[in-house]
XYZ file of C-alpha atoms in Angstrom:
517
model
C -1.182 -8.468 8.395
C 0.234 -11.599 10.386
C 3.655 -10.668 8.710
C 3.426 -6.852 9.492
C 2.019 -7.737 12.678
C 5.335 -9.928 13.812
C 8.009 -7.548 12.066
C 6.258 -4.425 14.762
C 6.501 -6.909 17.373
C 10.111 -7.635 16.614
C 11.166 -4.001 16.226
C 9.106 -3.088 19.630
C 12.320 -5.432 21.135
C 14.864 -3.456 19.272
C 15.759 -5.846 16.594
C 16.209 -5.360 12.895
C 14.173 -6.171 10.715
C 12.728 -6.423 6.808
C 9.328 -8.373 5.267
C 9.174 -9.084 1.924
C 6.138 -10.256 -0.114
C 6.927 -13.184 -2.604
C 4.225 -13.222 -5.169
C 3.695 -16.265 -7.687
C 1.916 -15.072 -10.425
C 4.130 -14.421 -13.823
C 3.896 -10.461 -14.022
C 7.781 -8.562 -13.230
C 5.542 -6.652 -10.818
C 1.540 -5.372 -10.453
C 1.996 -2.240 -12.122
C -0.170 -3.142 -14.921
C -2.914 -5.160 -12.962
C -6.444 -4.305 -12.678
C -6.831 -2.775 -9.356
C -10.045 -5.504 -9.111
C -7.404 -8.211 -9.049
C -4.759 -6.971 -6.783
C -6.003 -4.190 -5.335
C -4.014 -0.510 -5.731
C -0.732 -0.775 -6.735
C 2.123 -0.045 -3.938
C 5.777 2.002 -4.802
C 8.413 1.637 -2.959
C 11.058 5.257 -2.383
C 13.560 3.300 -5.030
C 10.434 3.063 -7.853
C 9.461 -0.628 -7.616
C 5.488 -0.940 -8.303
C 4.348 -3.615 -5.652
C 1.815 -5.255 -3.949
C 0.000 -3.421 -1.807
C 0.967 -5.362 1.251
C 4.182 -3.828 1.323
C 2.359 -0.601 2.509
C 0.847 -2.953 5.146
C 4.884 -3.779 6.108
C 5.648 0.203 5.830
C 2.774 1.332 7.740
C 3.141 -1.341 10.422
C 6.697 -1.364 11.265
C 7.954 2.044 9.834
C 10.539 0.692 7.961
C 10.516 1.871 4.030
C 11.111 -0.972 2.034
C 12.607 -1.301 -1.461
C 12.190 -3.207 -4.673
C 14.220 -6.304 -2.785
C 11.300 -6.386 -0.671
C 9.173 -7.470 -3.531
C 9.943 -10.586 -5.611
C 7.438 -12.270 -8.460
C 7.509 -14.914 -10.718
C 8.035 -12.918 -13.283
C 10.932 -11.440 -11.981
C 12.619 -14.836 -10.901
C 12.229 -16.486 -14.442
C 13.504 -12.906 -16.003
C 16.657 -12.664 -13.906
C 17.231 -16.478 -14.850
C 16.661 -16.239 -18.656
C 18.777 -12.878 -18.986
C 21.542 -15.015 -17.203
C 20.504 -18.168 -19.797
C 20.647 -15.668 -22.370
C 24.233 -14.347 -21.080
C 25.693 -17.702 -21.282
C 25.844 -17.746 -17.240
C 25.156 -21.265 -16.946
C 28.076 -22.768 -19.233
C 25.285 -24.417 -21.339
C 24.066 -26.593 -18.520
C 20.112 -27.227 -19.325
C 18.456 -24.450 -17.150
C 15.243 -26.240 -14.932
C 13.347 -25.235 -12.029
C 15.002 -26.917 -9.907
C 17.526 -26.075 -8.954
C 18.234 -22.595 -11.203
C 15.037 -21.164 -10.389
C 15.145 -22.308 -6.922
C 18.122 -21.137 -6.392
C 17.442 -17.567 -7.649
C 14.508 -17.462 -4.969
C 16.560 -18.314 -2.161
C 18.972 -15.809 -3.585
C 16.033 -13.401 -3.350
C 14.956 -14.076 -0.021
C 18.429 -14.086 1.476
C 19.828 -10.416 -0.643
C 18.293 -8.312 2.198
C 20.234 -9.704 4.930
C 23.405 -9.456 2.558
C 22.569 -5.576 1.606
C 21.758 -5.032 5.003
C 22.258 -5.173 8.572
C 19.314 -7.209 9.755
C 18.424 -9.843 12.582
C 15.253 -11.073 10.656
C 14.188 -11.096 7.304
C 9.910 -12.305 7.590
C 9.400 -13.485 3.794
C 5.618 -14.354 2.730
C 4.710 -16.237 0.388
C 1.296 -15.388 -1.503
C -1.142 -17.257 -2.628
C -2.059 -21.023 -0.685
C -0.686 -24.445 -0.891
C -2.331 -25.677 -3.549
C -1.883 -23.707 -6.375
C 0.290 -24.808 -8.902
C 2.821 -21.545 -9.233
C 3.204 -21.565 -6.054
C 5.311 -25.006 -5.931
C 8.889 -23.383 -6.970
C 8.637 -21.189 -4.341
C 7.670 -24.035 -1.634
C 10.669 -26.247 -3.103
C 12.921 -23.091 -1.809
C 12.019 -23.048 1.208
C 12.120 -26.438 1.703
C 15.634 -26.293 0.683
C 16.237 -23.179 2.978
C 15.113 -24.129 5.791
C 17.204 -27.644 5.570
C 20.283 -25.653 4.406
C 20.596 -22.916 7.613
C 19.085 -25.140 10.043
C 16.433 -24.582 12.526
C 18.069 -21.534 14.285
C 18.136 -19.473 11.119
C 15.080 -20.199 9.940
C 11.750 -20.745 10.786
C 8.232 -21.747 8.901
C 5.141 -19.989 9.999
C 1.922 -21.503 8.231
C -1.179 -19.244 8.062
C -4.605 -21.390 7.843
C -8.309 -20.567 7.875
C -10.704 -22.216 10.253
C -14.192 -21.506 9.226
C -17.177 -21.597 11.164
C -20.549 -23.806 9.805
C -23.088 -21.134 11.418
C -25.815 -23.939 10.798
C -24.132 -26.772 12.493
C -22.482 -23.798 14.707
C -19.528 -25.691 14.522
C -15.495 -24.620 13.803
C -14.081 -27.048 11.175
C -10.278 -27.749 11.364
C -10.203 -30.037 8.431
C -8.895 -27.409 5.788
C -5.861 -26.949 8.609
C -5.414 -30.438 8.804
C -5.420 -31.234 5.203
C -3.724 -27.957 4.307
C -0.717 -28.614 6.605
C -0.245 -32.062 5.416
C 0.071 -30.943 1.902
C 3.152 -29.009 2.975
C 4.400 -31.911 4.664
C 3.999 -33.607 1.748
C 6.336 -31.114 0.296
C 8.962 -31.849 2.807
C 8.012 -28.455 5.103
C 6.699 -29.037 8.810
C 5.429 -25.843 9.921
C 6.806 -24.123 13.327
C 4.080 -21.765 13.930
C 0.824 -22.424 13.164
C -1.494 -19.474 13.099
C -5.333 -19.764 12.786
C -7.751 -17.119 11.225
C -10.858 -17.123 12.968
C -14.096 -15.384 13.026
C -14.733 -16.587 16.520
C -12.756 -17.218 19.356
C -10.671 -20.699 19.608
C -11.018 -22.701 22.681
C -8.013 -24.788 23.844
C -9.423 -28.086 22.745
C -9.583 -26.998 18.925
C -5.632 -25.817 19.124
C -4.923 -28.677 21.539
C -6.416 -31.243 18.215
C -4.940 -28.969 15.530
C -1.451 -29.245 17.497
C -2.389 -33.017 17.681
C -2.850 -33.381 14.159
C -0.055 -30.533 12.225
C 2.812 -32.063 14.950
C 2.754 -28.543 15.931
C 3.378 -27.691 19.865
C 0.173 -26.618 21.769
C 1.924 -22.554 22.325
C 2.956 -22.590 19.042
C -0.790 -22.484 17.577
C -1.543 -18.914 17.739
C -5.500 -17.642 16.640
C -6.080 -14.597 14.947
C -9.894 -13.908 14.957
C -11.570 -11.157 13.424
C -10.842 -7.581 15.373
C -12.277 -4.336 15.229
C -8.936 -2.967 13.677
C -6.086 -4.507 12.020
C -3.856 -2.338 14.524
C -5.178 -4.888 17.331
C -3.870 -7.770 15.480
C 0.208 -6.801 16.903
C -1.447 -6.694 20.633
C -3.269 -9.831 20.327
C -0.170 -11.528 18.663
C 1.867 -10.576 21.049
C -0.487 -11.593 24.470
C -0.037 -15.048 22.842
C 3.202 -14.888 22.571
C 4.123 -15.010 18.792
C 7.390 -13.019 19.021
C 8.734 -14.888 21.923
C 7.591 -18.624 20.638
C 9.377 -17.824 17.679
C 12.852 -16.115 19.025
C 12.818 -19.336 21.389
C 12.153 -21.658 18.684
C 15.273 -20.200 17.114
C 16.960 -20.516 19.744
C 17.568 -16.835 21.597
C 16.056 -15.572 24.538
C 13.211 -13.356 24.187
C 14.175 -11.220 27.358
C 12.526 -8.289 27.789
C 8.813 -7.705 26.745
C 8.395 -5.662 23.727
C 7.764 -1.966 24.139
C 3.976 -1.035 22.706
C 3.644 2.119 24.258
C 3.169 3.967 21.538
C 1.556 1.375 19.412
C -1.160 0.958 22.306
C -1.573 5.026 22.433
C -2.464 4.917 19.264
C -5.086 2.018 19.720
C -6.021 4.146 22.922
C -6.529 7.307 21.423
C -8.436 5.417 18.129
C -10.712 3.782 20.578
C -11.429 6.648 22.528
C -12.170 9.150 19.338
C -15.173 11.423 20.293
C -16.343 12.371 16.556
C -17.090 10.839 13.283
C -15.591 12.387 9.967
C -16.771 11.808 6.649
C -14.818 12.081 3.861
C -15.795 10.728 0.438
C -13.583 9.350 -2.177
C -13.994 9.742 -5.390
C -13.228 7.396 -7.876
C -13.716 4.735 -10.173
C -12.569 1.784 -8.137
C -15.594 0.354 -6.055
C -13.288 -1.729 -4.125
C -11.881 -1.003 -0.910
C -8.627 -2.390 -1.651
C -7.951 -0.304 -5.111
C -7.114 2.832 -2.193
C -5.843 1.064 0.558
C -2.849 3.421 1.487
C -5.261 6.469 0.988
C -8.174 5.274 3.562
C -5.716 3.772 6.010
C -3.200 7.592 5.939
C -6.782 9.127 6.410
C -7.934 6.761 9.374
C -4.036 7.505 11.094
C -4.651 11.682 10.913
C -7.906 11.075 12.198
C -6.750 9.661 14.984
C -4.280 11.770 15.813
C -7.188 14.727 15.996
C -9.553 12.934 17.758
C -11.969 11.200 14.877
C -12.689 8.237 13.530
C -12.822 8.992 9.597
C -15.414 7.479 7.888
C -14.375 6.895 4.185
C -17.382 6.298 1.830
C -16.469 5.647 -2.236
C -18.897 7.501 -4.525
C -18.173 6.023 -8.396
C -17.238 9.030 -10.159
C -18.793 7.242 -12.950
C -22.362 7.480 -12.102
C -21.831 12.110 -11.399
C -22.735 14.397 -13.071
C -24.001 18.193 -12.606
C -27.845 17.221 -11.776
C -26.665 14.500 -9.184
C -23.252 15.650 -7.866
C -25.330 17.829 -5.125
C -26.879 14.769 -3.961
C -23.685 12.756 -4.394
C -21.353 15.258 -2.096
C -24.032 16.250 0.354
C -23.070 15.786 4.295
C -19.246 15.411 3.618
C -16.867 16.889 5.319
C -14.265 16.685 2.996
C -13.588 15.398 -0.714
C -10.447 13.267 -2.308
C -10.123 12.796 -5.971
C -8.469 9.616 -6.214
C -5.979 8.584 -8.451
C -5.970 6.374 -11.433
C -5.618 6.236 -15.477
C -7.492 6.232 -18.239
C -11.038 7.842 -19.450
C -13.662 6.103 -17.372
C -15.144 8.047 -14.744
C -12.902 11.623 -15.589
C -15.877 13.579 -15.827
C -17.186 12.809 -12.626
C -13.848 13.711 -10.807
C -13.722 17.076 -12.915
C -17.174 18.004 -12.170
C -16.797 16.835 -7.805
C -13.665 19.072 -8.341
C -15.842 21.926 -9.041
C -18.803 21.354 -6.917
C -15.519 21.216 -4.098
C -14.037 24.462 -5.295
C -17.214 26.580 -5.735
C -19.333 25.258 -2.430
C -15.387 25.778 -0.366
C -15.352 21.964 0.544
C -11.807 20.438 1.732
C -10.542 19.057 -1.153
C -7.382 16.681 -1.690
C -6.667 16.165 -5.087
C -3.954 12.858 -6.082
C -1.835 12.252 -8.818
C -4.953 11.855 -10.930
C -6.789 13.893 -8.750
C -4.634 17.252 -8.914
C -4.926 16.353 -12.943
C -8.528 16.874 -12.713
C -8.366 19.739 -10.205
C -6.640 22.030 -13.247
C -8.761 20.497 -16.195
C -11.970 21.603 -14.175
C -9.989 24.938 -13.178
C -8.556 25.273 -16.600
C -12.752 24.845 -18.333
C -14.739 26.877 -15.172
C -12.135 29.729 -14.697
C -9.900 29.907 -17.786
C -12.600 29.693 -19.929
C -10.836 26.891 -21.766
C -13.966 24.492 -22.047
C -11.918 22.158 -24.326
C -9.290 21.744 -21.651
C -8.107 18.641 -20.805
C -5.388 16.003 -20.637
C -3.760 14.903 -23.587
C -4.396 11.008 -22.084
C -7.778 11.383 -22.401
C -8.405 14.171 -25.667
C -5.032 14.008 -27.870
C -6.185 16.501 -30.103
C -6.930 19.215 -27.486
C -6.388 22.971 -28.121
C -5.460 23.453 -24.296
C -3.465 20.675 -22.818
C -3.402 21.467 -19.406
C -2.024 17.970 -18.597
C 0.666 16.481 -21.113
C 2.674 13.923 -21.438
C 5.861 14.006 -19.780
C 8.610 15.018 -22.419
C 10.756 11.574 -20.902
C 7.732 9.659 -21.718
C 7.099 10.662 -25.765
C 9.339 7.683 -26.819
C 8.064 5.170 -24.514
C 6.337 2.396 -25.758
C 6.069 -0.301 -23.148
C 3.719 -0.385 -19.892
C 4.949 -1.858 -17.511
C 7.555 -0.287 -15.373
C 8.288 2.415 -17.073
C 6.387 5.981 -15.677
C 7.787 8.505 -13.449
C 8.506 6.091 -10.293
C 9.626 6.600 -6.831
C 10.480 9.349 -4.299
C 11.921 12.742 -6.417
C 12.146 16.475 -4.720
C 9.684 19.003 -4.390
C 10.668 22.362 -3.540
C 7.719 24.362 -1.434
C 7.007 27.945 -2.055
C 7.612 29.784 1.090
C 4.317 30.938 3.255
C 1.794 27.952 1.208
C -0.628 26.165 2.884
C 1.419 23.042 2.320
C 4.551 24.681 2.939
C 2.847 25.316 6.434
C 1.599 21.796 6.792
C 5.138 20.304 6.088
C 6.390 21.956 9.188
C 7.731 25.386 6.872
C 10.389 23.034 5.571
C 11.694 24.353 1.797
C 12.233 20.987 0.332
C 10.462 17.617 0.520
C 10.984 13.889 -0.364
C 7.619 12.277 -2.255
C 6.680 9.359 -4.440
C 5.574 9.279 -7.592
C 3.472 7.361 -10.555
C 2.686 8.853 -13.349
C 3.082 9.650 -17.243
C 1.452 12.859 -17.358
C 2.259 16.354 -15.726
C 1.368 19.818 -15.563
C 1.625 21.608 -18.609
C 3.971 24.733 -17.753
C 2.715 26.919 -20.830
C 0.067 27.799 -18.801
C 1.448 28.715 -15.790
C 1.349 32.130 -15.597
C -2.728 31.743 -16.496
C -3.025 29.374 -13.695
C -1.081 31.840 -10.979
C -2.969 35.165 -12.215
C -6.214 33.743 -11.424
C -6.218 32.428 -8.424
C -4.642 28.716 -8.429
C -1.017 28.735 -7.139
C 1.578 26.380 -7.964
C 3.210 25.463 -5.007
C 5.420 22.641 -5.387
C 8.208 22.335 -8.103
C 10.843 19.319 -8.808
C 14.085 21.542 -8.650
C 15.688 20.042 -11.700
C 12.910 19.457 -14.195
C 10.832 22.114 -12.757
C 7.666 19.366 -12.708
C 4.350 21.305 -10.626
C 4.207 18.943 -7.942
C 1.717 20.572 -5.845
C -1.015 23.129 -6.619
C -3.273 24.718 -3.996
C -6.018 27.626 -3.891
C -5.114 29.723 -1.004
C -8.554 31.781 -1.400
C -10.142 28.422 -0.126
C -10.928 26.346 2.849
C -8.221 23.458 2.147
C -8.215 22.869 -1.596
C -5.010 20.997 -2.325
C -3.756 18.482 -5.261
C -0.704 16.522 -5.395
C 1.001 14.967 -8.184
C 2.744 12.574 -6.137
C 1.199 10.099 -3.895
C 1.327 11.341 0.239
C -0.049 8.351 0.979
C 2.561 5.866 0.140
C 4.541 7.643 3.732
C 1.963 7.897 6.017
C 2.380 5.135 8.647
C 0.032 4.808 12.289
C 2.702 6.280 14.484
C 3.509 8.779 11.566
C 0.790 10.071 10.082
C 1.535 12.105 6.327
C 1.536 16.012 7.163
C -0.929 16.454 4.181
C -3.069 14.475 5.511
C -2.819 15.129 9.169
C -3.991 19.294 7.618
C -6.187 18.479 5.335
C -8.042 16.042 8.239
C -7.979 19.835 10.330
C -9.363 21.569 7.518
C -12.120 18.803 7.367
C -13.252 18.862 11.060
C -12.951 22.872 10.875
C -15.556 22.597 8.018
C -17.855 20.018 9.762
C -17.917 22.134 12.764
C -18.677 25.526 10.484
């Protein structure tokens, strides 16, 4: 958020600029990572699975990143063995330092050289003292010796936390934390504080004191309402200016908020609650990050706070879903993979569909949308995806005919932004603005299974969203109902707070229409 935070600040003065997340655990990327470790998984428009701060970057700053913007481990010591491997290094002994080194730096320096920037803001996961982590510090170290203090800066995020029972604020772990990276040859510029409670100017006066850190340069960021604030209150400190002048250029002109603090404005001033449950197997607020946070921008745009509440799909079924669903104003069926929880998302889809309930179905969600329409309308009761029930006699959902030879995980589904052609006169066609064609992105191994399209169409569910080349249902909608939409790509992944997603920004309509039925 600090990152995200300075790249909006930066942009609000007109400057270019990039953030990239540098992750040090060994995986190529977190595509195949339990959501309860990392949280959901991010993609980028060009098909790089991420971390999910990247969306925090995106949604922040309204810049779309791209698999440059995210670097791991795993990627580093690939790129360096395939050039081991290649002969590359003329059979000099290949070590940490300085090949691997060297290929981070390389990394954290190819956005500039691809692009037209002023500032690339690079974070490094992780904290000081973890062992993977070291390679990564050794670069920057290097870096920031090699293009000298006006080309690059170190800003060094710490926690200071508060001993309720001594009612104290302890700024030992900053202390002890910032002379580890000394020890490492890095003296941090910026020093910026987490806080639950407000810092006086004695604590940053003896944390400057002790870090060799000037007094303006320690920046707190205590706990706000919104992570939205967190730009506002960087900037009435100064944090974009302290570091421009640190680097030697004159700040100038304030940077322009205007639309950043509308948003805040209208967010603060929102005159209704909406609740919209989410439905899915991830009890973790994290594992649908880009989904709550595209739901909380539409919301604000119409006036509402949205209140997201998770209901495990795991623990529905028909004698409980009443009680489950009861008092929402609208439903999504989240994404995900795999068998746990499916029959709670097919049976919320129903209970949706036959009580007229808003209903946005992703990726996942629009999978169980058909099964459920497929069993309850069709009459197919042993419909279902071929993921789940391989030897089904009506597979709805199958697997994608690029994806019958594949054998590895990670990396290799459906990824990225692909077409979608909209059916003239659709409810989504409307909510896009009645353009023809769209732009969306995409994560998944399984689609709609066209044999059954014309079943599908002559009772009742349309199919309003094609890939013009493969011919892929993107989007499927009921046009009878209130709002009852499923995607197979992921609207969420675009929506940003000054942008909201048009999906989203209807189906949060449809929602408030309902509540107020």
């Amino acid at each position: 958020i600090t990152a995200a935070s300075l790249g909006r600040l930066l942009k609000a003065r007109g400057l270019r600029v990039a953030a990239q997340k540098l992750d040090p655990y060994i995986n190529i990327d977190p595509g195949t990572l339990n959501p309860y470790e990392h949280g959901e998984c991010y993609v980028t428009a060009d098909g790089q699975e991420t971390d999910l701060d990247l969306g925090h970057y995106e949604r922040f700053t309204g810049i779309r990143t791209t698999r440059d913007n995210s670097v791991t481990t795993g990627r580093i010591y690939s790129s360096v063995i395939e050039r081991e491997r290649r002969g590359d290094y003329l059979g000099k002994t290949v070590q940490v330092v300085p090949h691997i080194t060297d290929e981070i730096k390389r990394r954290i320096q190819l956005k500039a050289t691809k692009e037209d920037l002023d500032f690339v803001i690079t974070e490094i996961g992780g904290t000081i003292g973890d062992i993977e982590s070291q390679p990564f510090l050794e670069a920057i170290r290097q870096l920031r010796w090699e293009l000298g203090s006006s080309q690059a800066l170190n800003i060094h995020l710490t926690y200071v936390p508060f001993i309720a029972a001594a009612g104290e604020l302890k700024t030992k772990p900053t202390q002890t934390s910032v002379k580890q990276l000394q020890g490492l040859g890095i003296q941090p510029d910026v020093l910026v504080l987490r806080t639950e409670h407000v810092l006086g100017d004695d604590v940053r006066r003896k944390v400057a004191h002790f870090c060799n850190v000037d007094v303006e340069a320690v920046i707190q960021s205590q706990d706000l309402p919104s992570i939205y604030e967190v730009p506002v209150n960087m900037e009435r400190q100064g944090l974009d200016a302290i570091c421009l002048k640190k680097m030697g250029i004159e700040p100038g002109a304030e940077p322009d908020l205007g639309e950043w603090l509308g948003f805040l404005e209208k967010r603060k001033n929102a005159s209704s609650v909406l609740t919209i449950g989410l439905v899915g197997k991830y009890g973790l607020q994290d594992a649908y990050k880009s989904i709550t946070e595209s739901l909380a921008h539409a919301g604000t745009f119409h006036d509402c706070k949205v209140k997201a509440v998770f209901i495990n799909s795991e623990e529905i079924d028909r004698n409980n879903v009443h009680d489950r669903l009861e008092g929402m104003d609208g439903i999504v069926i989240c994404p995900g993979f795999g068998q746990r929880g499916i029959e709670g998302k097919i049976i919320s889809a129903e209970y949706a569909r036959t009580n007229d309930i808003p209903a946005f179905g992703i990726c996942l969600g629009m999978q169980m949308m058909v099964i459920e329409f497929a069993r309850n309308v069709l009459g197919y009761h042993d419909a279902d995806s071929v993921e789940m029930n391989p030897g089904t006699t009506h597979n709805v959902i199958d697997l994608m005919e690029g994806q019958k030879t594949v054998t590895m995980k990670g990396g290799t589904m459906r990824l990225g932004e692909y077409a979608c052609s909209l059916v003239p006169g659709s409810r989504v066609w409307e909510a896009y603005g009645r353009v023809d064609s769209i732009m969306e992105r995409h994560r998944h191994r399984y689609e709609f299974n066209n044999l059954f399209s014309r079943e599908f169409e002559g009772k009742g569910m349309s199919l309003v969203g094609k890939n013009p080349e493969s011919d892929l249902v993107e989007i499927v909608e009921i046009p009878s109902l209130r709002w009852y939409v499923g995607t197979q790509f992921h609207p969420e992944y675009s929506s940003t707070v000054l942008k909201p997603h048009p999906l989203f920004m209807d189906f949060i309509k449809a929602c408030i229409e309902y509540g107020n039925s």
